[in-house]
CSV table of C-alpha atoms in Angstrom, one decimal:
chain,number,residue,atom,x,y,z
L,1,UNK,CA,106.8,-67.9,-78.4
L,2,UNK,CA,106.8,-65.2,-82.1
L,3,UNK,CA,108.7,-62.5,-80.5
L,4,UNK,CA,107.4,-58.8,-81.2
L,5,UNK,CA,109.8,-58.5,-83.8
L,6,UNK,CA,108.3,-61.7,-86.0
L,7,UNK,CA,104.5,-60.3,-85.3
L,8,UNK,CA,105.2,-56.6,-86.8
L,9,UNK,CA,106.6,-58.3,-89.6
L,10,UNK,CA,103.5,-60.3,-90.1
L,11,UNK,CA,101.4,-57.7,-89.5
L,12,UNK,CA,103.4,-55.7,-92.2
L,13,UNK,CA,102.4,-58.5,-94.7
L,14,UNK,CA,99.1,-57.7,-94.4
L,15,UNK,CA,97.5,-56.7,-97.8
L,16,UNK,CA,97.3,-52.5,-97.8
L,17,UNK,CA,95.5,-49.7,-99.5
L,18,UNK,CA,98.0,-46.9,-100.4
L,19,UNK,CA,96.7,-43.5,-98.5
L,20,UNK,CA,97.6,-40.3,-98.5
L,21,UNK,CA,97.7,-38.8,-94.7
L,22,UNK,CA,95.8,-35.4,-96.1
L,23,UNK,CA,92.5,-37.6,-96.9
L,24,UNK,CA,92.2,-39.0,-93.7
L,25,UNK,CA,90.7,-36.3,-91.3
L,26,UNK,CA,90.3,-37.2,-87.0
L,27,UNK,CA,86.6,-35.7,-86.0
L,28,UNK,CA,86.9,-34.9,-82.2
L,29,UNK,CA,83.4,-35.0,-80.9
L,30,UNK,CA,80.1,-36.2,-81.2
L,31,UNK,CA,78.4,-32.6,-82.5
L,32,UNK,CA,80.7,-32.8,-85.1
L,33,UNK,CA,80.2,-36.3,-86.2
L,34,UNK,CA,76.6,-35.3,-86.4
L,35,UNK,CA,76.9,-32.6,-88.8
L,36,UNK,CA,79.5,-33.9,-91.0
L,37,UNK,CA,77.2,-37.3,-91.5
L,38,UNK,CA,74.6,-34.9,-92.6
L,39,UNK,CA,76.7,-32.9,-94.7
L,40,UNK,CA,78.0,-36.5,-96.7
L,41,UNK,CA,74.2,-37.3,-96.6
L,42,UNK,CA,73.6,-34.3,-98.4
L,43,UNK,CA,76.4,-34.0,-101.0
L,44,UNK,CA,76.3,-37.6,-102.0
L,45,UNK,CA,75.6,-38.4,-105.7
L,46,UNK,CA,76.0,-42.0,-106.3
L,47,UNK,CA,75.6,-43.9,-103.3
L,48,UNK,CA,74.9,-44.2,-99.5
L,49,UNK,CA,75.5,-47.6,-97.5
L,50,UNK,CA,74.9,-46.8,-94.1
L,51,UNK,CA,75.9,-49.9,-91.3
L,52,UNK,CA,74.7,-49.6,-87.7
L,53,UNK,CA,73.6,-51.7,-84.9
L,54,UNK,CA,70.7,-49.3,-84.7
L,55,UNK,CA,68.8,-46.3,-86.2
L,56,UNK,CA,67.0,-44.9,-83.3
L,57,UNK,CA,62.8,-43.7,-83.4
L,58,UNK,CA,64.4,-40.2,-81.8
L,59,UNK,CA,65.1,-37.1,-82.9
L,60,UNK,CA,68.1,-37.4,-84.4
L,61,UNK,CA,67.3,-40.7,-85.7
L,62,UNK,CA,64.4,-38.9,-87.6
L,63,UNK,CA,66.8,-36.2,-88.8
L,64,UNK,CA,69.3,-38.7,-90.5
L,65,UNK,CA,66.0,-40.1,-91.9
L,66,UNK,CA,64.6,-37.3,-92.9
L,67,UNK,CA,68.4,-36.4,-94.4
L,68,UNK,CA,68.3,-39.4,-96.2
L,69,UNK,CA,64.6,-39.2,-97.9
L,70,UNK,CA,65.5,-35.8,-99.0
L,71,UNK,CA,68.2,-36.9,-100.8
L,72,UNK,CA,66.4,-39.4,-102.4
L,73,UNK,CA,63.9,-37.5,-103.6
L,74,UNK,CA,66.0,-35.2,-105.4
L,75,UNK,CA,67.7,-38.0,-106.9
L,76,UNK,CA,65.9,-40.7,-107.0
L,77,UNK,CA,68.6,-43.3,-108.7
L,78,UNK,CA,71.2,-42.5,-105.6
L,79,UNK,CA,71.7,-46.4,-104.5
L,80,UNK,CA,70.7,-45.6,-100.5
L,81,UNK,CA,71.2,-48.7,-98.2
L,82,UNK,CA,70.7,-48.6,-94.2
L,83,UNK,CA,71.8,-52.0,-93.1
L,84,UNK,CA,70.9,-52.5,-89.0
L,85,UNK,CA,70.6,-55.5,-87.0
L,86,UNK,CA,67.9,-57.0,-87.5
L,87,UNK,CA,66.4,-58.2,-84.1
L,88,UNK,CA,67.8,-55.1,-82.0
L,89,UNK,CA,65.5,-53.5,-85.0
L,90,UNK,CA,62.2,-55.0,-83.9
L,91,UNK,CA,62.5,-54.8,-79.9
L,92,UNK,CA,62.1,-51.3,-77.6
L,93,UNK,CA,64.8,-50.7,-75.2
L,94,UNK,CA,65.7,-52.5,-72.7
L,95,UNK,CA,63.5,-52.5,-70.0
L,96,UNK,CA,60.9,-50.6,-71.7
L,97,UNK,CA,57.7,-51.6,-72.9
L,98,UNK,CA,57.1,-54.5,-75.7
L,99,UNK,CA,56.8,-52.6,-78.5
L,100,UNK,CA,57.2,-52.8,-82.7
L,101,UNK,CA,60.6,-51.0,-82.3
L,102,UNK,CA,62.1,-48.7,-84.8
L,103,UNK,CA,61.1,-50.8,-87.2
L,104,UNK,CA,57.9,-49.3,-87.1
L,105,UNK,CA,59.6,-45.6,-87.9
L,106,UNK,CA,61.1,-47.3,-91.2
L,107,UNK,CA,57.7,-48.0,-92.0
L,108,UNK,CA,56.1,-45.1,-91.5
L,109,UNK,CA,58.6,-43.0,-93.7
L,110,UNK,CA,58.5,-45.7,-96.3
L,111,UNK,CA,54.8,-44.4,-96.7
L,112,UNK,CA,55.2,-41.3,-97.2
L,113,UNK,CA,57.6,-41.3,-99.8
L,114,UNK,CA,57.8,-41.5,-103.2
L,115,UNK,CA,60.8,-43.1,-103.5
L,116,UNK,CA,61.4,-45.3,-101.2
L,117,UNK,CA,65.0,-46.5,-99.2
L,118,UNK,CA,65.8,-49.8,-98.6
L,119,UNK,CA,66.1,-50.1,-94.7
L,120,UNK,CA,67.0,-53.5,-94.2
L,121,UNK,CA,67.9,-55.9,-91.4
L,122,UNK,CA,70.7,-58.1,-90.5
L,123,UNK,CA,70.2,-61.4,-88.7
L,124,UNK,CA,73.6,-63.4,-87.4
L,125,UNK,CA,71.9,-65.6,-85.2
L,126,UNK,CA,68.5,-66.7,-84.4
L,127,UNK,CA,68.0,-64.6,-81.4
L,128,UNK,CA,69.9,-61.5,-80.5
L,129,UNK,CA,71.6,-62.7,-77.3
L,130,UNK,CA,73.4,-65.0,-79.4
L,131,UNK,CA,74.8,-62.7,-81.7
L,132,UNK,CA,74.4,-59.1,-83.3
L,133,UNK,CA,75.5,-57.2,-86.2
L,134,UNK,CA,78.1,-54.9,-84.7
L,135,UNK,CA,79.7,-53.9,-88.1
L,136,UNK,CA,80.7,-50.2,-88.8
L,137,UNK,CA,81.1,-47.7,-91.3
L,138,UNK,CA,79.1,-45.4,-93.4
L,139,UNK,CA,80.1,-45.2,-97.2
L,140,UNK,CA,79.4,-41.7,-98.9
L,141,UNK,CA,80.4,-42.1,-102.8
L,142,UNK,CA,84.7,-42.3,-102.5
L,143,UNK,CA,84.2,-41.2,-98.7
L,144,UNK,CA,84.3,-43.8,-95.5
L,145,UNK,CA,83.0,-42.4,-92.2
L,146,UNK,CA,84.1,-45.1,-89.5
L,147,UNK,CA,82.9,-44.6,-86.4
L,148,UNK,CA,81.9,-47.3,-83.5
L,149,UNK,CA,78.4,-45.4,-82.7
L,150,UNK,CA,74.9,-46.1,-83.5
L,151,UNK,CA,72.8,-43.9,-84.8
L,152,UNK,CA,70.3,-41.6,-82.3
L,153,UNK,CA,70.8,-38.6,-79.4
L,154,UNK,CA,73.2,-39.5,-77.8
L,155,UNK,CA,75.6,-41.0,-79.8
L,156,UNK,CA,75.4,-37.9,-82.2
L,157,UNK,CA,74.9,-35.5,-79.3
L,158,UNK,CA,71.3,-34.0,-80.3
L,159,UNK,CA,70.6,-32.7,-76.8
L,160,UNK,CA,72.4,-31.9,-73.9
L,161,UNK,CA,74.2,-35.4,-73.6
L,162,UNK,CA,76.4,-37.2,-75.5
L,163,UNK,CA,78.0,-40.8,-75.9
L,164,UNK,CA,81.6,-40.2,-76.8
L,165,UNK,CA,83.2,-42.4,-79.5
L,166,UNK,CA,85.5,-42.0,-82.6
L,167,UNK,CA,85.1,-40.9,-85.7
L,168,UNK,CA,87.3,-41.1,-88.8
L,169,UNK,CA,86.9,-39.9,-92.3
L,170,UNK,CA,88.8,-41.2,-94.9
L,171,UNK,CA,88.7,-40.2,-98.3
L,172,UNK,CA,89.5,-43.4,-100.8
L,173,UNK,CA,87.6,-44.5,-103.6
L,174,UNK,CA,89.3,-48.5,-103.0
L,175,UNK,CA,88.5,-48.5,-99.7
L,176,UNK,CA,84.9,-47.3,-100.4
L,177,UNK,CA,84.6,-49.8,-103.1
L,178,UNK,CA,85.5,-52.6,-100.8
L,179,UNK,CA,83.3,-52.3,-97.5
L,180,UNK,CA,80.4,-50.9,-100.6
L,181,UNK,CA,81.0,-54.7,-102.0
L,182,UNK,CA,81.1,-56.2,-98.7
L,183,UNK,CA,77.6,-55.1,-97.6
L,184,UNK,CA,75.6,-55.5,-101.2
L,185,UNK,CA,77.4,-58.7,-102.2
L,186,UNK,CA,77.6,-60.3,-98.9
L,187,UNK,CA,74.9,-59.1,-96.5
L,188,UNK,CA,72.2,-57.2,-98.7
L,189,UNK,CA,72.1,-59.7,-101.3
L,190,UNK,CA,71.6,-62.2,-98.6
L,191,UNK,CA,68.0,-64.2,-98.7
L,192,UNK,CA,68.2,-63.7,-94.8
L,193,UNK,CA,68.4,-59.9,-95.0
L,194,UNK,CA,65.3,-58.4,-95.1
L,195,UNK,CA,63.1,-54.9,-95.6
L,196,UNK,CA,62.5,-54.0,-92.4
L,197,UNK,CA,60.0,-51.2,-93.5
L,198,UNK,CA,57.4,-53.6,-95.2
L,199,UNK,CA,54.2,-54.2,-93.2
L,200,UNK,CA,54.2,-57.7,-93.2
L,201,UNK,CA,58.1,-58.8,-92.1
L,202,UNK,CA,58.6,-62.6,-91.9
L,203,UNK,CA,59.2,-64.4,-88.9
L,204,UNK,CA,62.9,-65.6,-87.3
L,205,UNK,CA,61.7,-69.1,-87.8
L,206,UNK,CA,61.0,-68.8,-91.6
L,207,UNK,CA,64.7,-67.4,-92.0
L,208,UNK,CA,66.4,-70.3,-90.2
L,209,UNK,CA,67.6,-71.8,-93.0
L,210,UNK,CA,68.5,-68.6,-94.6
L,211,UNK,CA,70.3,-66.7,-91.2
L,212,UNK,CA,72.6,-70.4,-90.8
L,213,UNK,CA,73.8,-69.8,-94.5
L,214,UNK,CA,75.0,-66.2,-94.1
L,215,UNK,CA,76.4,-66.8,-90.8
L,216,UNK,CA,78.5,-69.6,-92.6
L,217,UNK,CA,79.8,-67.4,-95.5
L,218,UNK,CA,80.2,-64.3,-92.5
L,219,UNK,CA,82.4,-66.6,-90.6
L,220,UNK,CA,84.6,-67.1,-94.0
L,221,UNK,CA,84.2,-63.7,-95.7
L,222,UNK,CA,86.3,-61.2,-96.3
L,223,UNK,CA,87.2,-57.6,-97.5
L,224,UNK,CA,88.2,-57.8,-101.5
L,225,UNK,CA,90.6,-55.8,-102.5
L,226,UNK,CA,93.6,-55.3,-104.7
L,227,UNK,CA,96.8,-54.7,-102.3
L,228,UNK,CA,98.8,-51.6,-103.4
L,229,UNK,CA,102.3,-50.6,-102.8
L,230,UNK,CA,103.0,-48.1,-99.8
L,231,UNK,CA,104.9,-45.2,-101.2
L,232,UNK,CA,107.2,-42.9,-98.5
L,233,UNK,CA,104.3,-40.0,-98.7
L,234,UNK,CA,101.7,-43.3,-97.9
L,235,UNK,CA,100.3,-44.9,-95.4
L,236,UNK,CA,98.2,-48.1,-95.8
L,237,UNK,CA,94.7,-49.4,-94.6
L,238,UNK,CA,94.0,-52.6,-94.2
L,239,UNK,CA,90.2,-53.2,-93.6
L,240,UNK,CA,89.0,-56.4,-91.5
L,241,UNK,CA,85.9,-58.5,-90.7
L,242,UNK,CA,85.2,-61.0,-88.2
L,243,UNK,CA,82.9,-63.6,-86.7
L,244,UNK,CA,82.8,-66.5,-84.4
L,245,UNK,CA,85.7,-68.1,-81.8
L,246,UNK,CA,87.2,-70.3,-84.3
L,247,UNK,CA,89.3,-68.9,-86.9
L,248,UNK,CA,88.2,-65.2,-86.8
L,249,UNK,CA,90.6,-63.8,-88.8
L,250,UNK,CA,89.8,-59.7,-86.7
L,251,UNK,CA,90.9,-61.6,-83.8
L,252,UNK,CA,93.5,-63.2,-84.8
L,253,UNK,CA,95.2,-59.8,-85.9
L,254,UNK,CA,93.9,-57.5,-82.8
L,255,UNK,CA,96.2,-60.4,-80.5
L,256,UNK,CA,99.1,-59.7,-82.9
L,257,UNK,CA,98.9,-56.3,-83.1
L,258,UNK,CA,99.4,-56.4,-79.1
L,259,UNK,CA,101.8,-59.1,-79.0
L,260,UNK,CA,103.7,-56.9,-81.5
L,261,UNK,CA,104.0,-53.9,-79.4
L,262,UNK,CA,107.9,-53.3,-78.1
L,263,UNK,CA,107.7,-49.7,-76.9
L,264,UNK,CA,104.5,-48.4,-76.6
L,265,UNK,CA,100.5,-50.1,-76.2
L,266,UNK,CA,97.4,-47.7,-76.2
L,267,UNK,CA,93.9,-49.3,-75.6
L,268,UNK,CA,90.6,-48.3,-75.2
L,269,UNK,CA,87.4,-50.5,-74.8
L,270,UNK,CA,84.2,-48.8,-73.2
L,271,UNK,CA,83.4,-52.3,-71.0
L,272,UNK,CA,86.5,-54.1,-69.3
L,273,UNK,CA,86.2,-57.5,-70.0
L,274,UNK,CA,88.7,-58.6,-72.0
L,275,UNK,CA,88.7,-62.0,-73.5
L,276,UNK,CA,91.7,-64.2,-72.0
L,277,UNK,CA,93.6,-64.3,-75.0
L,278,UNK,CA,94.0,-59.7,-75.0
L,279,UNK,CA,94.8,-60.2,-71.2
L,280,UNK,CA,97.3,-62.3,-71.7
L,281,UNK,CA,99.1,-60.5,-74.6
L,282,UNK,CA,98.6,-57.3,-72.4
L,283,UNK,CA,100.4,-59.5,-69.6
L,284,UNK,CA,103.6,-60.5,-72.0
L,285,UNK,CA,103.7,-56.8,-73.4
L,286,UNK,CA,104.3,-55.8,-69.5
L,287,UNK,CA,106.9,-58.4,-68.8
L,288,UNK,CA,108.2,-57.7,-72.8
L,289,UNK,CA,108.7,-54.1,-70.6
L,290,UNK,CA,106.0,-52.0,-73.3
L,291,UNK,CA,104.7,-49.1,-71.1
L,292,UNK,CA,100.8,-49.6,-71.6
L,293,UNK,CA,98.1,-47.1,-71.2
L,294,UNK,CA,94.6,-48.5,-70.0
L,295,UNK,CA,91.6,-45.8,-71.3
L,296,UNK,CA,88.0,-47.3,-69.8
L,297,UNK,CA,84.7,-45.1,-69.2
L,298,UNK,CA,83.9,-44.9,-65.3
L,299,UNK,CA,81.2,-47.0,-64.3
L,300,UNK,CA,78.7,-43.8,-63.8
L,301,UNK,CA,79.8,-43.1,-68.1
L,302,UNK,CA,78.6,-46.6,-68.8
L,303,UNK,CA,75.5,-46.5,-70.7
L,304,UNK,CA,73.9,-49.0,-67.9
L,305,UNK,CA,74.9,-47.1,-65.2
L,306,UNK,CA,71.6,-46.3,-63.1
L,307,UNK,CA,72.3,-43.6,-60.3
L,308,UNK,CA,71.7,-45.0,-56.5
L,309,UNK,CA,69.4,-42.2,-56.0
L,310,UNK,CA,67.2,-44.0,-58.9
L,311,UNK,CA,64.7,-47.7,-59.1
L,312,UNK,CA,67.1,-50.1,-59.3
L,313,UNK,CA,67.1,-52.3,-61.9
L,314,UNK,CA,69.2,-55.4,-63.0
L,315,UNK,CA,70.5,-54.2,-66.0
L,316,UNK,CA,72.1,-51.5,-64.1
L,317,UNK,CA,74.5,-54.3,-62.0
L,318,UNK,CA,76.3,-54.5,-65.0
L,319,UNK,CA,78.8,-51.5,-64.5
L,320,UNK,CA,80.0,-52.3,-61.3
L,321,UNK,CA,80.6,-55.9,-62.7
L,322,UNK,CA,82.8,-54.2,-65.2
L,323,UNK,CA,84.4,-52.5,-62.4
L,324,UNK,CA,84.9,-55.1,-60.5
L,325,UNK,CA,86.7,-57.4,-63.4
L,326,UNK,CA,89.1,-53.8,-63.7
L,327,UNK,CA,90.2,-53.6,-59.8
L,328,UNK,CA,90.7,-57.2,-60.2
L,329,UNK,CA,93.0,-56.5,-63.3
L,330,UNK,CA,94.9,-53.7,-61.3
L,331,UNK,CA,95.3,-55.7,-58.5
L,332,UNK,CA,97.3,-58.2,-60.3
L,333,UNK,CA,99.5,-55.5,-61.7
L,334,UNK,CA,99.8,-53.1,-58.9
L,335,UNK,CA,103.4,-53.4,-59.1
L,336,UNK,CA,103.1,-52.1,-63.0
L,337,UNK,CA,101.2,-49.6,-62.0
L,338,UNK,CA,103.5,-48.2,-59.0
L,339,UNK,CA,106.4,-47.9,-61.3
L,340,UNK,CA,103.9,-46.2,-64.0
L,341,UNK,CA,104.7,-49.1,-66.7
L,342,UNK,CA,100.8,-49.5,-66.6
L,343,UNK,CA,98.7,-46.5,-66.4
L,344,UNK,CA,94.9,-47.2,-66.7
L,345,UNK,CA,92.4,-43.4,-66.8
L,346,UNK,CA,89.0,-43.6,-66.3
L,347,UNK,CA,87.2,-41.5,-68.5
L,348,UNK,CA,84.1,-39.3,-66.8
L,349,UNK,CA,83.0,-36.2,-67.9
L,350,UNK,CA,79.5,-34.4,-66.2
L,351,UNK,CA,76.8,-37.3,-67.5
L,352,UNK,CA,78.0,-38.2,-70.6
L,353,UNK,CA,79.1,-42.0,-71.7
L,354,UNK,CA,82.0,-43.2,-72.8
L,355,UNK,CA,81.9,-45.6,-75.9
L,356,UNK,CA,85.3,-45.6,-77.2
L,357,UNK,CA,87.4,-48.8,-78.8
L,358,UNK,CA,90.5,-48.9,-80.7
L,359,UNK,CA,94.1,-49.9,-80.1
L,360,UNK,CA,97.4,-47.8,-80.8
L,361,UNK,CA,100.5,-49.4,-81.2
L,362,UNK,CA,104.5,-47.9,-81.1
L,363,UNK,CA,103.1,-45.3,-82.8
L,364,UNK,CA,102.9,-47.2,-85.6
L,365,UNK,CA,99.7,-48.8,-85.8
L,366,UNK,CA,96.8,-47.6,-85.0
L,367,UNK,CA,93.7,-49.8,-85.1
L,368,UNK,CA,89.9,-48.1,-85.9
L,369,UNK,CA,87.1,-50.5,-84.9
L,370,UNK,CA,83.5,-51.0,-83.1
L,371,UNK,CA,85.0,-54.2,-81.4
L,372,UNK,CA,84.7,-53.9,-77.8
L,373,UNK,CA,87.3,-56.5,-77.3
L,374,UNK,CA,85.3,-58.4,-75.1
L,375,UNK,CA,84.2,-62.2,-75.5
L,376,UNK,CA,81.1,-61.4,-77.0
L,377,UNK,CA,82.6,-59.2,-79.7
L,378,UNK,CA,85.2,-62.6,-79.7
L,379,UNK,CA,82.6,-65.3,-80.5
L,380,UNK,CA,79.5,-63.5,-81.2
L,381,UNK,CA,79.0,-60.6,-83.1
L,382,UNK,CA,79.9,-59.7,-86.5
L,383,UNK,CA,82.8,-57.1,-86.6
L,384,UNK,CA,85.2,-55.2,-88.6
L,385,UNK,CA,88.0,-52.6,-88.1
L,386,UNK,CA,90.6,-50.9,-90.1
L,387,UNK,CA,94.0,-51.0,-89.7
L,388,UNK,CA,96.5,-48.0,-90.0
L,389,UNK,CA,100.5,-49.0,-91.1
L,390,UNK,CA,101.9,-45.6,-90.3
L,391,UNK,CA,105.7,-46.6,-90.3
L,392,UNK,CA,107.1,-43.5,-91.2
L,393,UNK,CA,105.1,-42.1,-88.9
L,394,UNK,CA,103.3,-39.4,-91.1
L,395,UNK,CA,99.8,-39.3,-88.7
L,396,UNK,CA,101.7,-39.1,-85.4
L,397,UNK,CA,100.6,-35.3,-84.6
L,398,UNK,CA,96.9,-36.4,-85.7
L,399,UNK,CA,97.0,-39.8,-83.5
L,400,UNK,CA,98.7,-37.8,-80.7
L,401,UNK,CA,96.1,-35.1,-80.8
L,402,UNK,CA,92.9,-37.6,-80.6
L,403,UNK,CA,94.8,-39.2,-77.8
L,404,UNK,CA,95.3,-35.7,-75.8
L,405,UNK,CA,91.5,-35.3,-76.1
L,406,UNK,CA,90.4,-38.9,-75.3
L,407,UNK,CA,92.3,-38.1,-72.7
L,408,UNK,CA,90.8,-34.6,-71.7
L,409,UNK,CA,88.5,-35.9,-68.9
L,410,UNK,CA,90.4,-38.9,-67.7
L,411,UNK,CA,91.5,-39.8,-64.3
L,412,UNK,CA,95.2,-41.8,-64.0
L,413,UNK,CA,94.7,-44.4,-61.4
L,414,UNK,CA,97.3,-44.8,-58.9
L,415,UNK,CA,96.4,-47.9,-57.3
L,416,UNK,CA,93.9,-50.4,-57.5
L,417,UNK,CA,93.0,-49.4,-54.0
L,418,UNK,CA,91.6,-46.0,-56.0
L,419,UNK,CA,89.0,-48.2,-57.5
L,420,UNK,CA,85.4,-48.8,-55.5
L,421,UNK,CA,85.0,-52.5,-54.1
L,422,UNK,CA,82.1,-54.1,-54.0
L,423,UNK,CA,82.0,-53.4,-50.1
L,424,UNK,CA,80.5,-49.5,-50.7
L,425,UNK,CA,78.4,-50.4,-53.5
L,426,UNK,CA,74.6,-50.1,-53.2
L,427,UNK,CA,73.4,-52.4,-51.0
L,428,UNK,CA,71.2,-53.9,-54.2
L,429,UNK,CA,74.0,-54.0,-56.4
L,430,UNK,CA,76.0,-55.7,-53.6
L,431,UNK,CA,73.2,-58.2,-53.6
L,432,UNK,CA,72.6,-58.9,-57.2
L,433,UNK,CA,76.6,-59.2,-57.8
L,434,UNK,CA,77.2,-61.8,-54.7
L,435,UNK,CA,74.2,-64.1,-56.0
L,436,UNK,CA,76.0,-63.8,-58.9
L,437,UNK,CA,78.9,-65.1,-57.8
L,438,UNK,CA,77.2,-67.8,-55.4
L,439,UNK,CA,75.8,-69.6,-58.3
L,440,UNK,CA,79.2,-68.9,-61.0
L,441,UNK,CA,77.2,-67.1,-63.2
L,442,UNK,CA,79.9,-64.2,-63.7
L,443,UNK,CA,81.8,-66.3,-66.3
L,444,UNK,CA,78.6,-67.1,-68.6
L,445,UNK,CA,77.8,-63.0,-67.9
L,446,UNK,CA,81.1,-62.3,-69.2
L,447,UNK,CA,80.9,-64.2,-72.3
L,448,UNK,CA,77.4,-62.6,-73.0
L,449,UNK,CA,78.3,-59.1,-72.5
């Protein structure tokens, strides 16, 4: 077994981007996140790559729209890319009406414009359940804003309720470069990536050919860039992509980042449902004797989460099947958890949901990313993070600070016993999770979500 030791090391050969700690600034809520997008949107002079799983038909989705065709027309040679997935594009939500989607927005501003924006969508697989793009970050000329949420109310708090996430900006003209390359030269220039706001889109079957070919170079693709030395005023980035369970090179590096922890392991993940290979280097950091912190959103901050007193509806199982997987988890480490080696908070504040992922590390590493480190993010979807080598230590008041907040409306579990069992669930939900059982269908579910 590579002790913790051998694993920093390799992680410390990673290629880096030399960063100054001053140009990398921690935004702490969703309002903010909101405005400061809109401020890059409206400042921008050369270019604007924006990568989402989704631009929502809502009000804030309009407003970033609306941001965006403004700036267009005053400058109509500013190189404006939205990149979305391609399928969630072209569906409503779930459980609502069939419908043309938001696609149907994107068309409607494209005719009304003079200058137009190039909306386009990503397919990675065939069909959506398959596989989605869940790739982040929004390039503003030199300027990255990398953040794991989507793009409508909630996740930039328009209204009264918000989805919480992170949000980093980081000014660095090498970094920009890179993920700018990434998405023209790999994904927009890609036959399968298509305008989603034209009238007449092609159907899935026609890009077959097209979709296996960019899956193929995804699944060996990288970030390009030039590694830099790490002066003692420096910190380094290291920006990652990922796709598919063999080889992934994201995954490979989020295990060793864990297995490399000797003092101190921070994670947060909005769904628990780790794949086996995180639980078990969660497992050796325990017996290693790392003090791990747990953060997950409470089942009633899950974005499924359908209150009792509501229609229940399938899709609304699925938080109490995350819950479930976490007592489960607990209950195998209660005796971690008693001498407070393992602490796991549950994260609920009024209605709001919880969406947050990344993974600190000795206070050392800290790891930005959309990955919900779950199977599907393992072997499905397309992801990418960033990776903060902070040996000296020069972000630890910023990390620390985001950390405090995250962990503003938390709750530190004492016991597995603290969390529900399926005995007082709703009787439906008690229903719909023993069938589940019955026929084994939890460990395909798992891999799905």
């Amino acid at each position: 077994m590579v002790s913790a030791t051998a694993n920093k090391q390799l992680i410390d050969q990673l290629p880096k981007i030399a960063h100054r700690p001053d140009q990398l600034e921690t935004l702490l809520d969703a309002s903010t996140f909101r405005e400061r997008l809109l401020h890059e949107i409206a400042n921008a002079k050369h270019r604007i790559y924006l990568v989402a799983l989704y631009l929502q038909d809502d009000e804030a989705g309009r407003n970033i729209l609306d941001a965006l065709y403004e700036a267009k027309q005053k400058n109509p040679v500013l190189d404006i890319k939205v990149l979305v997935d391609w399928h969630r594009a072209q569906r409503g939500l779930i459980g609502a009406d069939k419908s043309d989607g938001n696609a149907a927005l994107y068309r409607e501003y494209a005719e009304k414009y003079q200058y137009k924006i190039d909306v386009l969508g990503v397919p990675v697989r065939n069909r959506e359940v398959f596989g989605v793009l869940h790739l982040k970050g929004f390039v503003f000329d030199d300027t990255v804003i990398y953040s794991g949420a989507s793009l409508n109310d909630v996740y930039l708090a328009q209204h009264d309720r918000y989805r919480y996430d992170r949000y980093h900006v980081i000014n660095s003209k090498t970094l920009a470069d890179c993920m700018a390359g990434f998405i023209g030269n790999t994904l927009a220039a890609s036959s399968a990536v298509t305008c989603l706001a034209q009238p007449n889109r092609p159907e899935v079957k026609a890009l077959k050919p097209a979709i296996r070919e960019l899956r193929a170079r995804l699944q060996a693709a990288s970030y390009q860039f030039i590694s830099q030395h790490i002066n003692d005023d420096q910190i380094g980035l290291t920006p990652m992509v990922g796709l598919g369970k063999r080889k992934n090179f994201l995954n490979i590096q989020i295990c060793r980042l864990i297995a490399s922890a000797e003092n101190e392991l921070i994670i947060c993940t909005p769904y628990f449902n780790p794949p086996r290979s995180v639980t078990r280097e969660i497992r050796l950091a325990l017996r290693r004797g790392v003090n791990v912190t747990i953060i997950v959103g409470d089942k009633t901050a899950n974005d499924f989460y359908i209150p009792p007193s509501e229609p229940f509806k399938t899709i609304s199982g699925l938080p109490y099947l995350y819950e479930m997987n976490l007592r489960n988890f607990a209950r195998r480490n209660e005796a971690a958890i008693a001498k407070r080696q393992l602490k796991i908070h549950l994260w609920k504040h009024d209605d709001n949901s919880f969406h947050l992922k990344g993974i600190w590390v000795d206070r050392s590493y800290m790891l930005l990313t959309g990955n919900n480190l779950n199977p599907r993010a393992w072997k499905l979807d397309l992801e990418n993070a960033i990776l903060l080598h902070d040996k000296r230590r020069l972000m630890e008041a910023e990390a620390q600070r985001e950390i405090d907040t995250i962990l503003e409306h938390t709750q530190l579990i004492g016991s597995y016993k603290q969390i529900e069992k399926l005995e007082v669930y709703p009787p439906q939900v008690q229903r719909l999770l023993k069938r589940i059982k019955r026929i084994r269908a939890d460990h395909l579910l798992n891999q799905i979500l």
